[in-house]
Amino acid sequence: MRLRHAAGVWEIFIPRVAAGALYKYEITGPDGARLPHKADPCARQCELPPSTASRVADAHPFTWHDQAWMAARGGWERKPLSIYEVHAGSWRRDAQGLSLDWDALGDQLVPHVQALGFTHIELLPVSEHPFGGSWGYQPLGIYAPTARHGDPAAFARFVDRCHGAGIGVIVDWVSAHFPTDVHGLQRFDGTALYEHEDPREGFHRDWHTLIYNYGRNEVSAFLVGSALEWIERFHIDGLRVDAVASMLYRDYSRPEGEWVPNEHGGRENLQAIAFLRRMNAEIRRRFPDVMLMAEESTAWPGVTAPAEHGGLGFTHKWNMGWMHDTLQHMGRDPVHRGWHHSEMTFGLVYAFAERFVLPLSHDEVVHGKGSLLRRMPGDEWQRFANLRAYLALMWAHPGAKLLFMGGEFGQLAEWNHDAQLDWEEARRPPNDGLARLVGDLNRMLRAQPALHAAEQDERSFDWSVADDSRNNVVAFLRHDPEGGAPSLLAVTNLTPTVHHGYAVGVPSAGAWRELLNTDSAHYGGLLQTVPRPMHGHAQSLLLTLPPLATLYLQAEA
């Protein structure tokens, strides 16, 4: 190869190289020794693991049919957002027990998600990665879809199928670290090229991976280029950036003396912060209709504030605090819940500080945590009742919704990335009833602007009942302050006891319709207000609250 000094790149001409050809780089290190053969960091296609070569990609552009979707996908700020999170390799397997390819997923996954009413699919990382057990979170080919499900054109066809069905596609994208495989980025030219030389900065103790050196312009540009590649080449509608907290703090998961302070003596990773701001600003400038989500588990301020205003520039942040508090509460025996009532209400203290996603993700159903259903207390009826009430409360709560596959029908076993979901279980009652409820919740979310149109506006929420720890009841109103759509009342009873004549104040007199009742197989019915002052309102509804249930109600027009 020869170095083109003006451009700063190496090049080589090889005649008659066609799409599909395999290649690697042979690099001589600074000491003159030949290094292990390296895969192309910018390869647009890769060999099927466990093989590790890069592959020459077809240069012909994909023919898209999603022009209508792309033209209309903007304005997400006032649109409903409910996300079905998927691990493509274990959602369903074929008759031989092998993972489905992208075309089969288009045939089966897309109609499943469409029937459930989710607005988006979020894929666990689909960048090429050597170790399947990492679920994609240790990628090396961040410019190429994994060959496990087909070639890049097949992935583009899948996205095109989703868009044709009215479903957006979000991909998990990893810029926090990379694995140490010898064919990858580690000591790429015999030196710490992509990573830091000092392991106190460049080695991740939890995952035994290497950390990008964000202070190098070449590394920052490499990562930004990858993010843009997924958006431009594959029409991706959003990126969810993994492990942002590990990027922001130099002492993340490190004991004293095992980390290097920044130039001001602090723990903040100033280079990573600058990289995230640069990337998000560039994407927002070029693709303002694309969402950028951060998995950030600390109280870092301004994650979703614009970069020019001192924020990180993301559009959404995963609300890990809400998830931890509420799952802990739902796992308690109802007899003890009253003593921990704030676990269900504290999230509203900060619910509008960022634009949040409420995540019931893959991380909550692995490593011995159990499935969502198994985490609920009681017998089978109580477990399903708890989960139905919890999901309906979540769908009414401010914030976008995210549910990992299997949660929609209450799979009992926790997720196993080497096996498909239990689709036999999904067809049985009461699992099928839970799936019907999730579909109804998504359709309610779409139909009711009060539930989605002003997710970051404090005026969209009013407490009705926040402090009834004795009865473990919460109730609140959701509003559409700008659009003027009808408000919606959500009431949740988290005890296995029926509450008769439970009074909840409402803002308008007259008839109120029951839109949804998680304890009922059928929806409907009318309730009449009474002139009884309650919760700051002149009128009240006297409700019969079923055990372990959530109700949605709305005033008749």
Coordinates of C-alpha atoms in Angstrom, one line a residue:
M1 CA 0.0 0.0 0.0
R2 CA 1.1 3.6 -0.5
L3 CA 0.5 6.6 1.8
R4 CA -1.2 9.6 0.2
H5 CA 0.3 12.3 2.4
A6 CA -2.1 15.0 1.2
A7 CA -5.2 13.0 2.3
G8 CA -3.5 11.2 5.1
V9 CA -4.7 7.7 4.0
W10 CA -3.2 4.6 2.7
E11 CA -4.4 3.1 -0.6
I12 CA -3.9 0.1 -2.8
F13 CA -5.3 -0.9 -6.3
I14 CA -6.2 -4.5 -6.8
P15 CA -7.7 -5.4 -10.2
R16 CA -10.8 -7.5 -10.7
V17 CA -12.0 -7.3 -7.1
A18 CA -15.7 -8.0 -7.0
A19 CA -18.4 -7.8 -4.3
G20 CA -18.2 -10.6 -1.9
A21 CA -14.4 -10.9 -1.9
L22 CA -12.8 -11.4 1.5
Y23 CA -9.8 -9.3 2.7
K24 CA -7.8 -8.3 5.8
Y25 CA -5.0 -5.9 6.4
E26 CA -1.4 -7.0 7.0
I27 CA 0.4 -4.3 9.0
T28 CA 4.0 -4.0 10.0
G29 CA 4.4 -2.6 13.5
P30 CA 6.8 0.2 14.5
D31 CA 9.4 -2.5 15.5
G32 CA 9.2 -4.1 12.1
A33 CA 7.2 -7.1 13.2
R34 CA 4.2 -8.2 11.3
L35 CA 1.0 -7.9 13.3
P36 CA -1.9 -10.3 13.3
H37 CA -4.1 -9.8 10.3
K38 CA -6.7 -7.1 10.9
A39 CA -10.3 -6.7 9.7
D40 CA -11.1 -3.4 8.1
P41 CA -12.5 -1.0 10.8
C42 CA -14.7 0.7 8.2
A43 CA -15.8 -2.5 6.4
R44 CA -19.4 -2.2 5.1
Q45 CA -19.8 -6.0 5.1
C46 CA -18.2 -8.7 7.2
E47 CA -17.7 -12.4 7.1
L48 CA -20.1 -14.6 9.1
P49 CA -18.7 -15.2 12.6
P50 CA -16.7 -17.0 13.9
S51 CA -14.8 -16.1 10.8
T52 CA -13.3 -12.6 11.0
A53 CA -12.5 -11.3 7.5
S54 CA -13.9 -8.2 5.9
R55 CA -16.0 -8.5 2.8
V56 CA -16.1 -6.2 -0.3
A57 CA -19.7 -4.8 -0.2
D58 CA -21.9 -4.4 -3.2
A59 CA -21.5 -0.8 -4.4
H60 CA -24.9 -0.6 -6.0
P61 CA -27.3 1.5 -3.8
F62 CA -30.4 -0.2 -2.4
T63 CA -33.7 0.8 -4.0
W64 CA -35.9 2.1 -1.2
H65 CA -39.7 2.3 -1.2
D66 CA -40.2 4.3 2.0
Q67 CA -40.3 7.8 0.6
A68 CA -43.7 8.5 2.3
W69 CA -42.4 7.3 5.7
M70 CA -39.2 9.4 5.5
A71 CA -41.1 12.5 4.5
A72 CA -43.5 12.2 7.5
R73 CA -41.3 10.9 10.3
G74 CA -40.5 14.4 11.7
G75 CA -42.4 16.1 14.4
W76 CA -41.8 13.2 16.8
E77 CA -42.1 15.6 19.7
R78 CA -45.9 15.5 19.6
K79 CA -46.3 11.9 18.4
P80 CA -46.8 8.7 20.4
L81 CA -43.7 6.6 21.0
S82 CA -43.9 3.0 22.1
I83 CA -41.0 0.8 21.4
Y84 CA -40.8 -3.0 21.1
E85 CA -37.2 -4.0 22.0
V86 CA -35.9 -7.1 20.1
H87 CA -32.9 -9.3 20.0
A88 CA -33.1 -10.5 16.4
G89 CA -31.3 -13.8 17.1
S90 CA -33.7 -15.1 19.7
W91 CA -37.1 -13.6 19.0
R92 CA -38.1 -16.7 17.0
R93 CA -36.1 -19.6 15.6
D94 CA -36.7 -21.6 12.4
A95 CA -37.5 -25.4 12.3
Q96 CA -33.8 -26.2 12.7
G97 CA -33.4 -24.0 15.7
L98 CA -31.4 -21.3 13.8
S99 CA -31.9 -17.6 14.0
L100 CA -34.2 -16.0 11.4
D101 CA -32.7 -14.0 8.6
W102 CA -33.9 -10.4 7.9
D103 CA -36.4 -11.5 5.3
A104 CA -38.0 -14.0 7.6
L105 CA -38.1 -11.4 10.4
G106 CA -39.8 -9.0 8.0
D107 CA -42.4 -11.7 7.3
Q108 CA -43.0 -12.6 11.0
L109 CA -41.8 -9.8 13.3
V110 CA -43.2 -6.9 11.4
P111 CA -46.8 -8.1 11.4
H112 CA -46.5 -9.1 15.1
V113 CA -45.3 -5.6 16.1
Q114 CA -47.9 -4.0 13.8
A115 CA -50.7 -6.0 15.4
L116 CA -49.6 -5.0 18.9
G117 CA -49.6 -1.3 17.9
F118 CA -46.1 -0.4 18.8
T119 CA -44.7 2.6 16.9
H120 CA -41.1 1.5 16.7
I121 CA -38.9 -1.6 16.9
E122 CA -35.6 -1.2 18.8
L123 CA -32.9 -3.7 17.8
L124 CA -30.2 -4.8 20.2
P125 CA -26.9 -4.0 18.4
V126 CA -26.8 -5.3 14.9
S127 CA -23.3 -4.1 14.1
E128 CA -20.9 -7.0 13.4
H129 CA -19.6 -8.5 16.6
P130 CA -17.4 -11.6 17.2
F131 CA -19.1 -12.9 20.4
G132 CA -22.8 -13.7 20.2
G133 CA -23.0 -13.9 23.9
S134 CA -22.4 -10.2 24.1
W135 CA -25.8 -9.7 22.5
G136 CA -24.0 -7.3 20.1
Y137 CA -22.8 -4.9 22.8
Q138 CA -19.1 -5.7 22.0
P139 CA -19.0 -4.8 18.3
L140 CA -15.9 -4.5 16.0
G141 CA -17.5 -3.9 12.6
I142 CA -19.5 -0.7 13.5
Y143 CA -20.1 0.2 9.8
A144 CA -21.6 -3.2 8.9
P145 CA -24.7 -5.1 9.9
T146 CA -23.9 -8.5 11.3
A147 CA -23.8 -11.3 8.7
R148 CA -25.8 -13.5 11.1
H149 CA -29.1 -12.5 9.5
G150 CA -28.0 -11.8 5.9
D151 CA -26.2 -9.3 3.9
P152 CA -26.6 -5.5 4.1
A153 CA -29.2 -5.4 1.4
A154 CA -31.3 -7.9 3.5
F155 CA -31.1 -5.6 6.5
A156 CA -32.2 -2.6 4.3
R157 CA -35.1 -4.7 3.0
F158 CA -36.1 -5.3 6.7
V159 CA -36.1 -1.6 7.5
D160 CA -38.0 -0.9 4.3
R161 CA -40.6 -3.5 5.3
C162 CA -40.9 -1.8 8.8
H163 CA -41.4 1.6 7.2
G164 CA -44.0 0.2 4.8
A165 CA -45.9 -1.1 7.8
G166 CA -45.7 2.3 9.6
I167 CA -43.1 1.1 12.1
G168 CA -39.9 3.0 12.8
V169 CA -36.6 1.3 13.5
I170 CA -34.1 2.3 16.3
V171 CA -30.8 0.5 16.6
D172 CA -28.6 0.2 19.7
W173 CA -25.2 1.6 18.9
V174 CA -22.1 1.2 21.0
S175 CA -19.4 3.9 21.3
A176 CA -18.4 3.2 24.9
H177 CA -15.9 0.4 24.3
F178 CA -14.7 -2.4 22.0
P179 CA -13.5 -6.0 22.5
T180 CA -9.9 -7.1 22.6
D181 CA -10.1 -9.7 19.7
V182 CA -6.7 -9.7 17.9
H183 CA -8.3 -9.1 14.5
G184 CA -10.0 -6.0 15.7
L185 CA -9.0 -2.5 16.8
Q186 CA -6.8 -3.2 19.7
R187 CA -3.2 -2.0 19.1
F188 CA -4.2 -1.8 15.4
D189 CA -0.8 -0.7 14.1
G190 CA 1.2 -2.0 17.1
T191 CA 0.4 1.0 19.1
A192 CA -2.7 2.2 21.1
L193 CA -4.3 3.7 18.1
Y194 CA -8.0 3.6 18.9
E195 CA -7.7 3.1 22.7
H196 CA -5.6 4.8 25.5
E197 CA -2.1 3.5 26.3
D198 CA -2.7 3.8 30.0
P199 CA -5.1 1.0 31.1
R200 CA -6.5 3.3 33.8
E201 CA -8.1 5.2 30.9
G202 CA -8.2 2.6 28.2
F203 CA -9.3 -0.7 29.8
H204 CA -12.9 -1.3 31.1
R205 CA -12.7 -3.4 34.3
D206 CA -16.3 -4.6 34.2
W207 CA -16.4 -5.8 30.6
H208 CA -12.7 -6.5 30.0
T209 CA -12.9 -4.3 26.9
L210 CA -11.0 -1.3 25.6
I211 CA -12.2 2.3 25.8
Y212 CA -12.0 4.6 22.8
N213 CA -9.7 7.6 23.0
Y214 CA -12.3 10.3 22.3
G215 CA -9.6 13.0 22.4
R216 CA -8.2 11.8 19.1
N217 CA -9.9 13.6 16.2
E218 CA -9.5 10.5 14.0
V219 CA -11.2 8.3 16.6
S220 CA -14.0 10.8 17.1
A221 CA -14.5 11.1 13.4
F222 CA -14.5 7.3 13.0
L223 CA -17.4 7.0 15.5
V224 CA -19.4 9.9 14.1
G225 CA -19.0 8.4 10.7
S226 CA -20.5 5.1 11.9
A227 CA -23.5 6.8 13.4
L228 CA -24.1 8.7 10.2
E229 CA -23.7 5.5 8.2
W230 CA -26.6 3.8 9.9
I231 CA -28.8 6.8 9.4
E232 CA -27.9 7.6 5.8
R233 CA -27.3 4.1 4.4
F234 CA -30.1 2.2 6.3
H235 CA -32.7 4.9 6.9
I236 CA -32.5 4.3 10.7
D237 CA -35.0 6.4 12.6
G238 CA -33.1 6.6 15.9
L239 CA -29.9 5.5 17.7
R240 CA -29.9 4.4 21.3
V241 CA -26.4 5.0 22.6
D242 CA -25.3 2.3 25.1
A243 CA -23.5 2.8 28.4
V244 CA -23.3 6.6 28.3
A245 CA -22.6 6.8 32.0
S246 CA -19.4 4.8 31.5
M247 CA -18.3 7.4 29.0
L248 CA -19.0 10.4 31.1
Y249 CA -17.0 9.5 34.2
R250 CA -13.3 8.7 34.3
D251 CA -13.8 6.9 37.6
Y252 CA -16.7 4.8 36.4
S253 CA -16.5 1.4 38.2
R254 CA -12.9 2.2 39.3
P255 CA -11.6 2.3 42.8
E256 CA -9.5 5.2 44.1
G257 CA -6.1 5.2 42.5
E258 CA -7.2 3.3 39.4
W259 CA -8.3 6.3 37.4
V260 CA -6.8 9.4 35.9
P261 CA -8.4 12.8 36.7
N262 CA -9.1 15.2 33.9
E263 CA -7.0 18.4 33.3
H264 CA -8.9 20.2 36.0
G265 CA -8.6 17.4 38.6
G266 CA -12.2 16.2 38.1
R267 CA -13.8 12.9 37.3
E268 CA -15.7 14.0 34.2
N269 CA -14.4 12.7 30.9
L270 CA -14.2 16.0 29.0
Q271 CA -13.1 14.3 25.7
A272 CA -16.1 11.9 25.8
I273 CA -18.5 14.8 26.6
A274 CA -17.1 16.8 23.6
F275 CA -17.5 13.7 21.4
L276 CA -21.1 13.2 22.3
R277 CA -21.9 16.8 21.8
R278 CA -20.1 16.8 18.4
M279 CA -21.9 13.7 17.3
N280 CA -25.4 14.7 18.4
A281 CA -25.0 18.2 17.0
E282 CA -23.9 16.9 13.6
I283 CA -26.8 14.4 13.5
R284 CA -29.4 16.9 14.6
R285 CA -28.1 19.4 12.0
R286 CA -28.2 16.9 9.1
F287 CA -31.2 14.7 10.3
P288 CA -33.4 16.7 12.7
D289 CA -36.1 14.0 12.3
V290 CA -33.9 11.3 13.9
M291 CA -34.1 10.5 17.6
L292 CA -31.0 10.1 19.7
M293 CA -31.4 8.2 23.0
A294 CA -29.0 7.8 25.8
E295 CA -28.8 4.9 28.2
E296 CA -27.5 7.1 31.1
S297 CA -28.0 5.9 34.6
T298 CA -26.8 8.8 36.7
A299 CA -28.2 12.3 37.5
W300 CA -26.0 14.0 34.9
P301 CA -27.8 17.2 34.1
G302 CA -28.9 18.2 30.6
V303 CA -28.6 14.9 28.8
T304 CA -31.5 16.0 26.5
A305 CA -30.6 19.7 26.5
P306 CA -29.1 21.0 23.2
A307 CA -25.3 20.9 23.0
E308 CA -25.2 24.6 22.3
H309 CA -26.9 25.2 25.7
G310 CA -24.4 23.1 27.6
G311 CA -26.3 19.8 27.3
L312 CA -25.3 16.5 25.7
G313 CA -27.7 17.0 22.8
F314 CA -29.7 13.7 23.0
T315 CA -33.4 13.8 22.2
H316 CA -34.3 11.2 24.9
K317 CA -32.8 9.6 28.0
W318 CA -33.7 6.2 29.5
N319 CA -35.4 6.8 32.9
M320 CA -33.5 4.2 34.9
G321 CA -34.6 5.6 38.2
W322 CA -38.3 5.2 37.5
M323 CA -37.6 1.6 36.3
H324 CA -35.7 0.6 39.4
D325 CA -38.1 2.1 41.8
T326 CA -41.3 0.8 40.3
L327 CA -40.0 -2.7 39.6
Q328 CA -38.8 -2.9 43.2
H329 CA -42.3 -1.8 44.3
M330 CA -44.1 -4.3 42.1
G331 CA -41.9 -7.1 43.4
R332 CA -43.0 -6.5 47.0
D333 CA -45.8 -8.4 48.6
P334 CA -48.8 -6.0 48.6
V335 CA -49.0 -6.1 52.3
H336 CA -45.7 -4.2 52.4
R337 CA -46.2 -1.8 49.5
G338 CA -47.9 0.9 51.6
W339 CA -44.6 1.4 53.5
H340 CA -42.8 2.1 50.3
H341 CA -45.5 4.1 48.5
S342 CA -43.0 6.7 47.3
E343 CA -41.4 4.2 45.0
M344 CA -44.4 4.7 42.7
T345 CA -44.6 8.4 43.0
F346 CA -41.1 9.8 43.4
G347 CA -40.5 9.6 39.6
L348 CA -42.8 12.5 39.1
V349 CA -40.5 14.8 41.0
Y350 CA -38.1 14.7 38.0
A351 CA -40.3 13.4 35.2
F352 CA -40.0 16.6 33.2
A353 CA -36.3 17.3 33.8
E354 CA -35.5 15.4 30.6
R355 CA -37.4 13.9 27.8
F356 CA -37.6 10.3 29.1
V357 CA -38.1 6.8 27.9
L358 CA -39.6 4.4 30.5
P359 CA -37.5 1.2 29.8
L360 CA -38.6 -2.3 30.7
S361 CA -35.6 -3.6 28.7
H362 CA -33.6 -6.8 28.2
D363 CA -31.4 -5.9 31.2
E364 CA -34.3 -6.5 33.5
V365 CA -35.1 -10.1 32.5
V366 CA -31.6 -11.7 32.6
H367 CA -28.9 -12.8 35.0
G368 CA -31.3 -14.3 37.6
K369 CA -33.6 -11.3 37.8
G370 CA -36.4 -13.4 36.4
S371 CA -39.0 -12.3 33.8
L372 CA -41.4 -9.4 34.4
L373 CA -44.1 -11.9 35.3
R374 CA -42.0 -13.9 37.7
R375 CA -41.0 -10.8 39.5
M376 CA -44.6 -10.1 40.4
P377 CA -45.7 -11.6 43.8
G378 CA -48.6 -14.0 44.4
D379 CA -50.2 -16.9 42.6
E380 CA -50.7 -17.0 38.8
W381 CA -53.8 -14.7 38.9
Q382 CA -52.1 -12.2 41.1
R383 CA -49.0 -12.1 39.0
F384 CA -50.9 -11.4 35.8
A385 CA -53.1 -8.9 37.6
N386 CA -50.0 -7.1 39.0
L387 CA -48.3 -7.0 35.6
R388 CA -51.5 -5.8 33.8
A389 CA -51.9 -3.0 36.4
Y390 CA -48.3 -2.0 36.2
L391 CA -48.1 -1.8 32.4
A392 CA -51.3 0.2 32.2
L393 CA -49.9 2.6 34.9
M394 CA -46.7 2.8 32.8
W395 CA -48.5 3.6 29.6
A396 CA -50.3 6.5 31.3
H397 CA -47.2 7.8 33.0
P398 CA -45.3 10.7 31.3
G399 CA -42.5 9.3 29.0
A400 CA -42.1 7.2 26.0
K401 CA -42.6 3.4 26.5
L402 CA -40.2 0.6 25.9
L403 CA -41.0 -3.1 26.4
F404 CA -38.6 -6.0 25.7
M405 CA -39.9 -8.9 23.7
G406 CA -41.7 -11.5 25.7
G407 CA -43.0 -9.0 28.1
E408 CA -46.1 -8.4 25.9
F409 CA -47.5 -11.8 26.8
G410 CA -45.9 -12.4 30.2
Q411 CA -43.3 -15.1 29.4
L412 CA -42.5 -16.9 32.7
A413 CA -38.9 -17.8 31.9
E414 CA -36.3 -15.1 31.8
W415 CA -34.7 -14.3 28.5
N416 CA -32.3 -16.8 27.0
H417 CA -30.4 -15.4 24.0
D418 CA -29.7 -18.9 22.7
A419 CA -33.4 -19.8 22.4
Q420 CA -36.6 -18.4 21.0
L421 CA -39.4 -16.9 23.1
D422 CA -42.0 -19.4 24.3
W423 CA -44.6 -19.0 21.6
E424 CA -46.7 -21.9 22.9
E425 CA -47.1 -20.1 26.2
A426 CA -48.0 -16.9 24.3
R427 CA -51.1 -18.6 22.8
R428 CA -52.5 -19.8 26.2
P429 CA -54.7 -17.8 28.6
P430 CA -54.0 -15.6 30.5
N431 CA -50.9 -14.8 28.4
D432 CA -53.0 -14.0 25.3
G433 CA -55.1 -11.7 27.4
L434 CA -52.0 -9.7 28.5
A435 CA -51.0 -9.4 24.8
R436 CA -54.5 -8.0 24.0
L437 CA -54.1 -5.5 26.8
V438 CA -50.7 -4.3 25.5
G439 CA -52.3 -3.9 22.1
D440 CA -55.1 -1.9 23.6
L441 CA -52.6 0.3 25.5
N442 CA -50.7 1.1 22.4
R443 CA -53.9 2.0 20.5
M444 CA -55.0 4.1 23.5
L445 CA -51.6 5.9 23.4
R446 CA -52.1 6.7 19.7
A447 CA -55.7 7.8 20.0
Q448 CA -55.3 10.0 23.1
P449 CA -53.2 13.1 22.7
A450 CA -53.3 13.7 26.4
L451 CA -51.1 10.6 26.7
H452 CA -48.4 11.6 24.2
A453 CA -48.6 15.1 22.9
A454 CA -46.7 17.0 25.7
E455 CA -44.4 14.5 27.3
Q456 CA -41.9 17.2 28.5
D457 CA -44.5 19.7 29.6
E458 CA -45.3 19.8 33.3
R459 CA -48.8 21.1 32.4
S460 CA -49.6 17.7 30.9
F461 CA -49.8 16.1 34.4
D462 CA -51.8 16.6 37.6
W463 CA -51.8 14.4 40.7
S464 CA -55.2 13.4 41.9
V465 CA -54.1 10.9 44.5
A466 CA -50.4 10.7 45.4
D467 CA -50.3 10.0 49.1
D468 CA -52.8 7.3 49.8
S469 CA -50.2 4.8 51.1
R470 CA -52.8 3.0 53.3
N471 CA -54.8 1.9 50.3
N472 CA -51.8 1.9 47.9
V473 CA -53.8 3.9 45.3
V474 CA -52.4 6.4 42.9
A475 CA -54.4 8.5 40.5
F476 CA -53.5 11.3 38.1
L477 CA -54.8 13.3 35.2
R478 CA -53.0 13.6 31.8
H479 CA -53.7 16.7 29.6
D480 CA -52.9 18.0 26.2
P481 CA -52.2 21.7 27.1
E482 CA -51.5 22.9 23.6
G483 CA -53.9 20.8 21.5
G484 CA -56.8 21.0 23.9
A485 CA -57.7 17.3 23.5
P486 CA -59.8 15.7 26.4
S487 CA -57.9 14.9 29.6
L488 CA -57.6 11.3 30.8
L489 CA -57.8 10.0 34.4
A490 CA -55.7 7.0 35.4
V491 CA -56.4 5.2 38.7
T492 CA -54.3 2.3 40.0
N493 CA -55.0 0.0 43.0
L494 CA -51.9 -2.0 43.9
T495 CA -53.5 -4.0 46.7
P496 CA -55.5 -7.3 46.3
T497 CA -58.5 -5.6 47.9
V498 CA -61.5 -4.1 46.3
H499 CA -62.1 -0.5 47.2
H500 CA -65.8 0.4 47.1
G501 CA -66.9 4.0 46.7
Y502 CA -63.4 5.3 46.3
A503 CA -63.6 9.1 45.7
V504 CA -61.3 10.8 43.1
G505 CA -61.7 14.4 42.3
V506 CA -62.1 15.3 38.6
P507 CA -62.1 18.7 36.8
S508 CA -65.5 18.5 35.1
A509 CA -69.0 17.5 36.1
G510 CA -71.1 15.0 34.2
A511 CA -70.6 11.5 32.8
W512 CA -67.2 9.9 32.6
R513 CA -66.6 6.9 30.5
E514 CA -64.4 4.0 31.5
L515 CA -62.0 3.6 28.6
L516 CA -59.9 0.7 30.1
N517 CA -60.0 -1.6 33.0
T518 CA -57.2 -4.1 33.4
D519 CA -59.4 -6.3 35.5
S520 CA -62.0 -6.7 32.8
A521 CA -62.2 -8.8 29.6
H522 CA -64.4 -6.1 28.1
Y523 CA -64.1 -2.3 28.1
G524 CA -66.9 0.3 28.5
G525 CA -69.5 1.6 30.9
L526 CA -70.3 5.1 32.3
L527 CA -69.8 6.7 35.7
Q528 CA -71.5 9.9 37.0
T529 CA -69.8 12.5 39.0
V530 CA -71.2 13.7 42.4
P531 CA -70.8 17.3 43.8
R532 CA -68.3 16.3 46.4
P533 CA -65.1 18.4 46.6
M534 CA -62.0 16.2 46.4
H535 CA -58.4 16.7 45.5
G536 CA -58.8 20.3 44.5
H537 CA -61.9 19.7 42.3
A538 CA -65.5 20.4 43.0
Q539 CA -66.7 17.1 41.5
S540 CA -65.8 13.5 42.3
L541 CA -66.1 10.1 40.9
L542 CA -67.1 7.3 43.3
L543 CA -65.2 4.3 41.9
T544 CA -65.2 0.6 42.6
L545 CA -61.5 -0.1 42.3
P546 CA -60.8 -3.8 41.4
P547 CA -57.9 -5.5 43.1
L548 CA -54.5 -5.0 41.4
A549 CA -55.9 -3.0 38.6
T550 CA -55.6 0.2 36.6
L551 CA -58.5 2.2 35.2
Y552 CA -58.5 4.9 32.5
L553 CA -61.5 7.3 32.5
Q554 CA -62.5 10.3 30.4
A555 CA -65.3 12.8 30.5
E556 CA -68.0 12.4 27.9
A557 CA -67.9 15.1 25.2

